[in-house]
């Protein structure tokens, strides 16, 4: 089989392929020529640098001699060519182009490989022609595919897996379009998932909660002999009479609705299984692999029915660049080559022209070299400055400095030494010295050179290379930073020594003046405001001094920014702010509290007049949480509530617990006591909840009581009787009578817990011992009914009621009056 010819886009240069291994370019572009007046001079650049970046004049630099030469150098571009063999798997959707060639399956790779040498030869010829083109840049050839393939060799056969049909049987359902249900595995039923059943067929009985037994309240009527004792003439006589009493007891019996706590599940009707919902009890589902089609698109041929291979050869190029100098080149030229990259040298070269193109190994060329002849301008200047001779070297069309021989640095070192000497002399002035004039003149000379400011700011910014690294050394940059920052610190500190006592005196005077009219709090605020104003005036003073010394506000602001960045103004800030702040603090603490004058007699009379029933109670000066608790326990709830409101407003943590409890129970509010509506009760619970939470942080007994009630009753909390009782017991153990009372009520009523008369009597007795008249009445009621006793003891009950009635308990007063509860 004969390969087809390449396309026209790739044939250029095939007839012009050089016969020799090296070709010399005969016509090169003319080198760049500059008019004399357009060529920049090193002396002019140096004088511009001195004029723009230092305080010196250009005539301080005297030229002694200048040498301006064009140094020859060679730039070599080496292009490595590589023929890359590519092979791909194709299918029936492959569309060959006009030059692509179909062949046998065993010939595809061999024919493509046979094209490698020819492709390399054509690539070298194309590259040679491209390099010869006028105006072609030395680096215009980029890495990558340089000569793409012109022909592909390909072959297609019938796809074996699908026998050319493009479809293959589904490996999951094997053509059946359905697969076994993954949920029931073909069994068509699954375990019952009803709550409590889970495949057992039984669930817990809702009547007995799965226990198998229920409790019933049984009423018994019993006849008892009640003793009656009479006293006459110093003797007593006891007689007995019969009374019928009601007695309650709890009996446990088997639940009639279940068998040992279990009933048949209504979902599975006792079978433990239900129909599978995934396959609808059929045992089969649509095949998830083929979506019920029964076959799949063949993967090797992608449904085309054909598979095969295609192969071709691409030529890739990888350029490399290098620079060489003549053997007799001077040392400064070699230093320039080592400093700059190849592309940088090409950019600043005075001329760059193609000299020759070389192709190696004509039979199978793999490298093409292009040699460029170039010239680099090098200027050597001998100059004198301060009676010293210097040798300067610059190069390139933009005259980059190779060396300045420290000529600019030596101009600046005199100013830097004067500033260093002034700093050394200021160290001997003493601790309290406040004179700054000796530092301003040398500081002005150093700061007048913009180069110094650029260097300092770049060093403070943490740059790897300081500004003007080609002009001054790193040692000089560090010295100028140290001296300038030290001078600025001295200026700040010495001006602060002149100013601090004025700022402190003004702040103290302002605080005393405001105290006389508005009190200590306003005096402290006024003093601090004056302190801030003094700090602002101090900065204005520093700016004015530096502006005068450095020759303008812009220079002063730049110097102040450098001082702030270098943290050299911190001591001055402390000297200005600390004494004034201490003076204000001392005045606000030491000055006495301003007392308002006494009210006139008429106002005093009005104040002593009785207030309306709904007016809030007066809060004493010495209010405290302990006094509020004492008032509450003594029955003065309105006064306690008013005191607690004041303490909570001040953030007294000890007042939150009792205040939250009183809000929750609606205690201490003025006006007649009426039953709250559901909305009012909920509003009280919402308002009390955050206060109770804050009281719990202090483990307050009233907060524990309130939280226990909220959990037991389900107020703003999920009902949790066990946790509520636990909190109430914690509060009761702290001596809280309200918690003891609630524990007694919950146990005697059996609310959410079994009735326990013994436990109820215990907590009622503890509350009664704390002086609770209501709990004394409750104990009497238990005695009357015999709750927790072998028989009723009405005499003891009446005795208790009399005690409670004497304490003002209304229910006890009625019971004593009518002889029964």
Short mmCIF file of N, CA, C and O in Angstrom, two decimals, residues 513-604:
data_model
loop_
_atom_site.label_atom_id
_atom_site.label_comp_id
_atom_site.label_asym_id
_atom_site.label_seq_id
_atom_site.Cartn_x
_atom_site.Cartn_y
_atom_site.Cartn_z
N UNK A 513 -14.32 71.16 86.89
CA UNK A 513 -15.36 72.11 86.52
C UNK A 513 -16.69 71.41 86.23
O UNK A 513 -17.75 71.86 86.68
N UNK A 514 -16.64 70.31 85.50
CA UNK A 514 -17.87 69.60 85.17
C UNK A 514 -18.44 68.92 86.42
O UNK A 514 -19.66 68.84 86.59
N UNK A 515 -17.56 68.43 87.32
CA UNK A 515 -18.05 67.81 88.56
C UNK A 515 -18.89 68.77 89.39
O UNK A 515 -19.90 68.38 90.00
N UNK A 516 -18.49 70.02 89.41
CA UNK A 516 -19.18 70.99 90.24
C UNK A 516 -20.64 71.14 89.81
O UNK A 516 -21.52 71.39 90.64
N UNK A 517 -20.92 70.92 88.49
CA UNK A 517 -22.27 71.11 88.00
C UNK A 517 -23.02 69.80 87.76
O UNK A 517 -24.24 69.75 87.89
N UNK A 518 -22.30 68.72 87.38
CA UNK A 518 -23.00 67.50 86.93
C UNK A 518 -22.60 66.23 87.65
O UNK A 518 -23.15 65.17 87.37
N UNK A 519 -21.62 66.26 88.55
CA UNK A 519 -21.27 65.06 89.29
C UNK A 519 -20.06 64.33 88.73
O UNK A 519 -19.45 64.73 87.73
N UNK A 520 -19.72 63.20 89.38
CA UNK A 520 -18.48 62.51 89.07
C UNK A 520 -18.49 61.82 87.71
O UNK A 520 -17.50 61.80 86.99
N UNK A 521 -19.61 61.21 87.32
CA UNK A 521 -19.65 60.50 86.05
C UNK A 521 -19.41 61.43 84.87
O UNK A 521 -18.58 61.15 83.99
N UNK A 522 -20.12 62.55 84.86
CA UNK A 522 -19.91 63.51 83.77
C UNK A 522 -18.52 64.10 83.82
O UNK A 522 -17.92 64.40 82.78
N UNK A 523 -17.96 64.26 85.03
CA UNK A 523 -16.60 64.80 85.15
C UNK A 523 -15.59 63.87 84.50
O UNK A 523 -14.66 64.31 83.82
N UNK A 524 -15.74 62.55 84.70
CA UNK A 524 -14.81 61.59 84.09
C UNK A 524 -14.90 61.64 82.57
O UNK A 524 -13.88 61.63 81.87
N UNK A 525 -16.13 61.73 82.03
CA UNK A 525 -16.30 61.80 80.57
C UNK A 525 -15.65 63.06 80.02
O UNK A 525 -14.94 63.03 79.01
N UNK A 526 -15.88 64.20 80.70
CA UNK A 526 -15.30 65.46 80.23
C UNK A 526 -13.78 65.41 80.25
O UNK A 526 -13.10 65.87 79.32
N UNK A 527 -13.22 64.83 81.33
CA UNK A 527 -11.76 64.72 81.42
C UNK A 527 -11.18 63.88 80.31
O UNK A 527 -10.14 64.22 79.73
N UNK A 528 -11.85 62.77 79.98
CA UNK A 528 -11.34 61.91 78.91
C UNK A 528 -11.44 62.60 77.55
O UNK A 528 -10.57 62.42 76.68
N UNK A 529 -12.50 63.36 77.33
CA UNK A 529 -12.62 64.10 76.07
C UNK A 529 -11.50 65.13 75.92
O UNK A 529 -10.91 65.28 74.84
N UNK A 530 -11.18 65.83 77.02
CA UNK A 530 -10.09 66.79 76.98
C UNK A 530 -8.76 66.08 76.75
O UNK A 530 -7.87 66.57 76.05
N UNK A 531 -8.59 64.87 77.32
CA UNK A 531 -7.37 64.09 77.09
C UNK A 531 -7.21 63.75 75.60
O UNK A 531 -6.13 63.86 75.03
N UNK A 532 -8.33 63.32 74.97
CA UNK A 532 -8.28 63.03 73.54
C UNK A 532 -7.95 64.27 72.71
O UNK A 532 -7.18 64.22 71.75
N UNK A 533 -8.54 65.42 73.10
CA UNK A 533 -8.24 66.66 72.40
C UNK A 533 -6.77 67.04 72.56
O UNK A 533 -6.12 67.53 71.63
N UNK A 534 -6.22 66.80 73.77
CA UNK A 534 -4.80 67.09 73.99
C UNK A 534 -3.91 66.22 73.12
O UNK A 534 -2.89 66.70 72.60
N UNK A 535 -4.27 64.95 72.95
CA UNK A 535 -3.48 64.07 72.09
C UNK A 535 -3.51 64.56 70.64
O UNK A 535 -2.50 64.54 69.94
N UNK A 536 -4.68 65.05 70.19
CA UNK A 536 -4.79 65.57 68.83
C UNK A 536 -3.93 66.83 68.66
O UNK A 536 -3.24 66.99 67.66
N UNK A 537 -3.96 67.71 69.68
CA UNK A 537 -3.14 68.93 69.61
C UNK A 537 -1.65 68.59 69.61
O UNK A 537 -0.85 69.26 68.95
N UNK A 538 -1.27 67.54 70.35
CA UNK A 538 0.14 67.13 70.37
C UNK A 538 0.59 66.69 68.97
O UNK A 538 1.67 67.06 68.51
N UNK A 539 -0.23 65.90 68.31
CA UNK A 539 0.11 65.47 66.95
C UNK A 539 0.20 66.66 66.00
O UNK A 539 1.04 66.68 65.09
N UNK A 540 -0.66 67.66 66.20
CA UNK A 540 -0.58 68.86 65.39
C UNK A 540 0.74 69.60 65.63
O UNK A 540 1.36 70.11 64.71
N UNK A 541 1.18 69.60 66.90
CA UNK A 541 2.44 70.24 67.24
C UNK A 541 3.61 69.51 66.57
O UNK A 541 4.52 70.14 66.00
N UNK A 542 3.60 68.18 66.63
CA UNK A 542 4.66 67.39 65.98
C UNK A 542 4.68 67.66 64.48
O UNK A 542 5.75 67.85 63.88
N UNK A 543 3.51 67.69 63.86
CA UNK A 543 3.45 67.92 62.43
C UNK A 543 3.98 69.30 62.08
O UNK A 543 4.70 69.48 61.07
N UNK A 544 3.66 70.31 62.91
CA UNK A 544 4.14 71.67 62.64
C UNK A 544 5.66 71.74 62.75
O UNK A 544 6.33 72.36 61.91
N UNK A 545 6.24 71.09 63.78
CA UNK A 545 7.69 71.12 63.96
C UNK A 545 8.38 70.41 62.80
O UNK A 545 9.37 70.91 62.24
N UNK A 546 7.87 69.24 62.41
CA UNK A 546 8.49 68.50 61.32
C UNK A 546 8.30 69.21 59.99
O UNK A 546 9.18 69.15 59.11
N UNK A 547 7.15 69.88 59.79
CA UNK A 547 6.94 70.62 58.55
C UNK A 547 7.96 71.73 58.40
O UNK A 547 8.52 71.96 57.31
N UNK A 548 8.22 72.44 59.51
CA UNK A 548 9.20 73.52 59.47
C UNK A 548 10.60 72.99 59.24
O UNK A 548 11.40 73.59 58.52
N UNK A 549 10.89 71.83 59.85
CA UNK A 549 12.24 71.29 59.74
C UNK A 549 12.49 70.62 58.39
O UNK A 549 13.58 70.72 57.83
N UNK A 550 11.45 69.93 57.85
CA UNK A 550 11.65 69.15 56.64
C UNK A 550 11.23 69.89 55.38
O UNK A 550 11.42 69.36 54.28
N UNK A 551 10.59 71.04 55.53
CA UNK A 551 10.30 71.85 54.36
C UNK A 551 8.94 71.62 53.74
O UNK A 551 8.76 71.87 52.55
N UNK A 552 7.96 71.17 54.50
CA UNK A 552 6.62 71.04 53.94
C UNK A 552 5.78 70.03 54.69
O UNK A 552 6.31 69.13 55.37
N UNK A 553 4.42 70.16 54.58
CA UNK A 553 3.52 69.25 55.28
C UNK A 553 3.59 67.84 54.70
O UNK A 553 3.45 66.86 55.43
N UNK A 554 3.78 67.73 53.39
CA UNK A 554 3.86 66.40 52.78
C UNK A 554 5.04 65.60 53.32
O UNK A 554 4.90 64.41 53.65
N UNK A 555 6.19 66.27 53.46
CA UNK A 555 7.36 65.60 54.03
C UNK A 555 7.13 65.25 55.50
O UNK A 555 7.54 64.18 55.97
N UNK A 556 6.44 66.14 56.23
CA UNK A 556 6.16 65.86 57.64
C UNK A 556 5.23 64.66 57.79
O UNK A 556 5.43 63.80 58.65
N UNK A 557 4.17 64.60 56.97
CA UNK A 557 3.25 63.46 57.04
C UNK A 557 3.96 62.16 56.69
O UNK A 557 3.70 61.11 57.28
N UNK A 558 4.88 62.19 55.73
CA UNK A 558 5.61 60.98 55.38
C UNK A 558 6.51 60.55 56.52
O UNK A 558 6.61 59.36 56.84
N UNK A 559 7.16 61.54 57.20
CA UNK A 559 8.00 61.21 58.35
C UNK A 559 7.18 60.64 59.49
O UNK A 559 7.58 59.67 60.16
N UNK A 560 5.98 61.22 59.75
CA UNK A 560 5.12 60.70 60.82
C UNK A 560 4.62 59.30 60.49
O UNK A 560 4.48 58.45 61.38
N UNK A 561 4.35 59.05 59.21
CA UNK A 561 3.96 57.69 58.82
C UNK A 561 5.07 56.69 59.04
O UNK A 561 4.84 55.56 59.49
N UNK A 562 6.32 57.10 58.75
CA UNK A 562 7.46 56.21 58.99
C UNK A 562 7.62 55.95 60.47
O UNK A 562 7.88 54.81 60.90
N UNK A 563 7.43 56.99 61.31
CA UNK A 563 7.55 56.80 62.76
C UNK A 563 6.48 55.85 63.28
O UNK A 563 6.74 55.00 64.14
N UNK A 564 5.26 56.00 62.77
CA UNK A 564 4.20 55.10 63.21
C UNK A 564 4.42 53.68 62.77
O UNK A 564 4.21 52.73 63.53
N UNK A 565 4.88 53.48 61.51
CA UNK A 565 5.14 52.13 61.02
C UNK A 565 6.27 51.47 61.79
O UNK A 565 6.28 50.27 62.02
N UNK A 566 7.26 52.29 62.19
CA UNK A 566 8.39 51.75 62.96
C UNK A 566 8.14 51.74 64.46
O UNK A 566 9.04 51.39 65.23
N UNK A 567 6.94 52.16 64.91
CA UNK A 567 6.55 52.16 66.33
C UNK A 567 7.52 52.98 67.17
O UNK A 567 7.89 52.60 68.28
N UNK A 568 7.90 54.13 66.65
CA UNK A 568 8.81 55.01 67.38
C UNK A 568 8.07 56.16 68.07
O UNK A 568 8.70 57.04 68.65
N UNK A 569 6.75 56.16 68.00
CA UNK A 569 5.97 57.20 68.67
C UNK A 569 5.20 56.67 69.87
O UNK A 569 4.38 57.38 70.45
N UNK A 570 5.44 55.41 70.26
CA UNK A 570 4.66 54.82 71.35
C UNK A 570 4.98 55.45 72.70
O UNK A 570 4.09 55.72 73.51
N UNK A 571 6.27 55.72 72.98
CA UNK A 571 6.63 56.33 74.27
C UNK A 571 6.00 57.71 74.39
O UNK A 571 5.51 58.09 75.47
N UNK A 572 6.00 58.47 73.30
CA UNK A 572 5.37 59.79 73.33
C UNK A 572 3.87 59.67 73.58
O UNK A 572 3.29 60.47 74.34
N UNK A 573 3.21 58.70 72.99
CA UNK A 573 1.78 58.51 73.23
C UNK A 573 1.50 58.20 74.69
O UNK A 573 0.54 58.71 75.28
N UNK A 574 2.35 57.37 75.30
CA UNK A 574 2.18 57.06 76.73
C UNK A 574 2.37 58.31 77.57
O UNK A 574 1.61 58.57 78.52
N UNK A 575 3.38 59.13 77.25
CA UNK A 575 3.64 60.34 78.02
C UNK A 575 2.48 61.33 77.93
O UNK A 575 2.21 62.07 78.89
N UNK A 576 1.80 61.36 76.80
CA UNK A 576 0.69 62.29 76.64
C UNK A 576 -0.59 61.76 77.28
O UNK A 576 -1.30 62.48 78.00
N UNK A 577 -0.90 60.50 77.06
CA UNK A 577 -2.19 59.95 77.49
C UNK A 577 -2.20 59.48 78.94
O UNK A 577 -3.19 59.67 79.65
N UNK A 578 -1.10 58.86 79.40
CA UNK A 578 -1.11 58.25 80.74
C UNK A 578 -1.29 59.28 81.85
O UNK A 578 -2.17 59.13 82.72
N UNK A 579 -0.48 60.37 81.94
CA UNK A 579 -0.67 61.33 83.05
C UNK A 579 -2.06 61.95 83.05
O UNK A 579 -2.68 62.11 84.12
N UNK A 580 -2.56 62.33 81.86
CA UNK A 580 -3.89 62.93 81.81
C UNK A 580 -4.97 61.94 82.24
O UNK A 580 -5.89 62.29 82.99
N UNK A 581 -4.85 60.69 81.80
CA UNK A 581 -5.85 59.67 82.18
C UNK A 581 -5.80 59.40 83.68
O UNK A 581 -6.84 59.26 84.34
N UNK A 582 -4.59 59.33 84.26
CA UNK A 582 -4.47 59.11 85.70
C UNK A 582 -5.06 60.28 86.48
O UNK A 582 -5.75 60.10 87.51
N UNK A 583 -4.83 61.52 85.99
CA UNK A 583 -5.40 62.68 86.67
C UNK A 583 -6.92 62.65 86.65
O UNK A 583 -7.59 62.94 87.65
N UNK A 584 -7.50 62.29 85.51
CA UNK A 584 -8.96 62.21 85.41
C UNK A 584 -9.50 61.12 86.31
O UNK A 584 -10.52 61.29 87.02
N UNK A 585 -8.84 59.95 86.34
CA UNK A 585 -9.29 58.84 87.18
C UNK A 585 -9.22 59.22 88.66
O UNK A 585 -10.14 58.95 89.44
N UNK A 586 -8.13 59.87 89.05
CA UNK A 586 -7.99 60.28 90.45
C UNK A 586 -9.07 61.29 90.82
O UNK A 586 -9.64 61.24 91.93
N UNK A 587 -9.38 62.22 89.91
CA UNK A 587 -10.40 63.21 90.20
C UNK A 587 -11.78 62.56 90.32
O UNK A 587 -12.56 62.88 91.23
N UNK A 588 -12.10 61.61 89.39
CA UNK A 588 -13.42 60.99 89.43
C UNK A 588 -13.62 60.12 90.65
O UNK A 588 -14.73 59.95 91.14
N UNK A 589 -12.51 59.56 91.20
CA UNK A 589 -12.62 58.73 92.40
C UNK A 589 -12.52 59.57 93.67
O UNK A 589 -13.24 59.36 94.65
N UNK A 590 -11.66 60.56 93.66
CA UNK A 590 -11.42 61.34 94.87
C UNK A 590 -12.44 62.40 95.16
O UNK A 590 -12.66 62.75 96.33
N UNK A 591 -13.09 62.93 94.14
CA UNK A 591 -14.08 63.98 94.38
C UNK A 591 -15.30 63.39 95.07
O UNK A 591 -15.74 62.28 94.74
N UNK A 592 -15.91 64.10 96.02
CA UNK A 592 -17.09 63.57 96.72
C UNK A 592 -18.30 63.54 95.82
O UNK A 592 -18.36 64.22 94.80
N UNK A 593 -19.28 62.70 96.20
CA UNK A 593 -20.51 62.58 95.44
C UNK A 593 -21.35 63.82 95.66
O UNK A 593 -21.53 64.28 96.78
N UNK A 594 -21.85 64.39 94.56
CA UNK A 594 -22.68 65.58 94.66
C UNK A 594 -24.05 65.19 95.20
O UNK A 594 -24.72 64.29 94.68
N UNK A 595 -24.51 65.86 96.30
CA UNK A 595 -25.80 65.57 96.93
C UNK A 595 -26.78 66.67 96.53
O UNK A 595 -26.46 67.86 96.66
N UNK A 596 -27.97 66.27 96.09
CA UNK A 596 -28.97 67.26 95.71
C UNK A 596 -29.49 67.98 96.95
O UNK A 596 -29.62 67.40 98.02
N UNK A 597 -29.80 69.28 96.84
CA UNK A 597 -30.33 70.02 97.98
C UNK A 597 -31.67 69.46 98.43
O UNK A 597 -32.40 68.85 97.65
N UNK A 598 -31.97 69.66 99.73
CA UNK A 598 -33.20 69.14 100.31
C UNK A 598 -34.42 69.78 99.67
O UNK A 598 -34.38 70.94 99.25
N UNK A 599 -35.50 69.05 99.59
CA UNK A 599 -36.72 69.56 98.98
C UNK A 599 -37.37 70.58 99.90
O UNK A 599 -37.24 70.51 101.13
N UNK A 600 -38.08 71.56 99.35
CA UNK A 600 -38.82 72.53 100.18
C UNK A 600 -39.86 71.84 101.02
O UNK A 600 -40.25 70.70 100.77
N UNK A 601 -40.32 72.52 102.11
CA UNK A 601 -41.31 71.90 103.01
C UNK A 601 -42.56 71.44 102.29
O UNK A 601 -43.12 70.41 102.61
N UNK A 602 -43.00 72.24 101.27
CA UNK A 602 -44.22 71.84 100.58
C UNK A 602 -44.00 70.51 99.84
O UNK A 602 -44.87 69.63 99.87
N UNK A 603 -42.83 70.38 99.21
CA UNK A 603 -42.55 69.14 98.48
C UNK A 603 -42.39 67.97 99.43
O UNK A 603 -42.80 66.85 99.14
N UNK A 604 -41.78 68.23 100.59
CA UNK A 604 -41.64 67.16 101.57
C UNK A 604 -42.99 66.67 102.05
O UNK A 604 -43.21 65.48 102.26
#
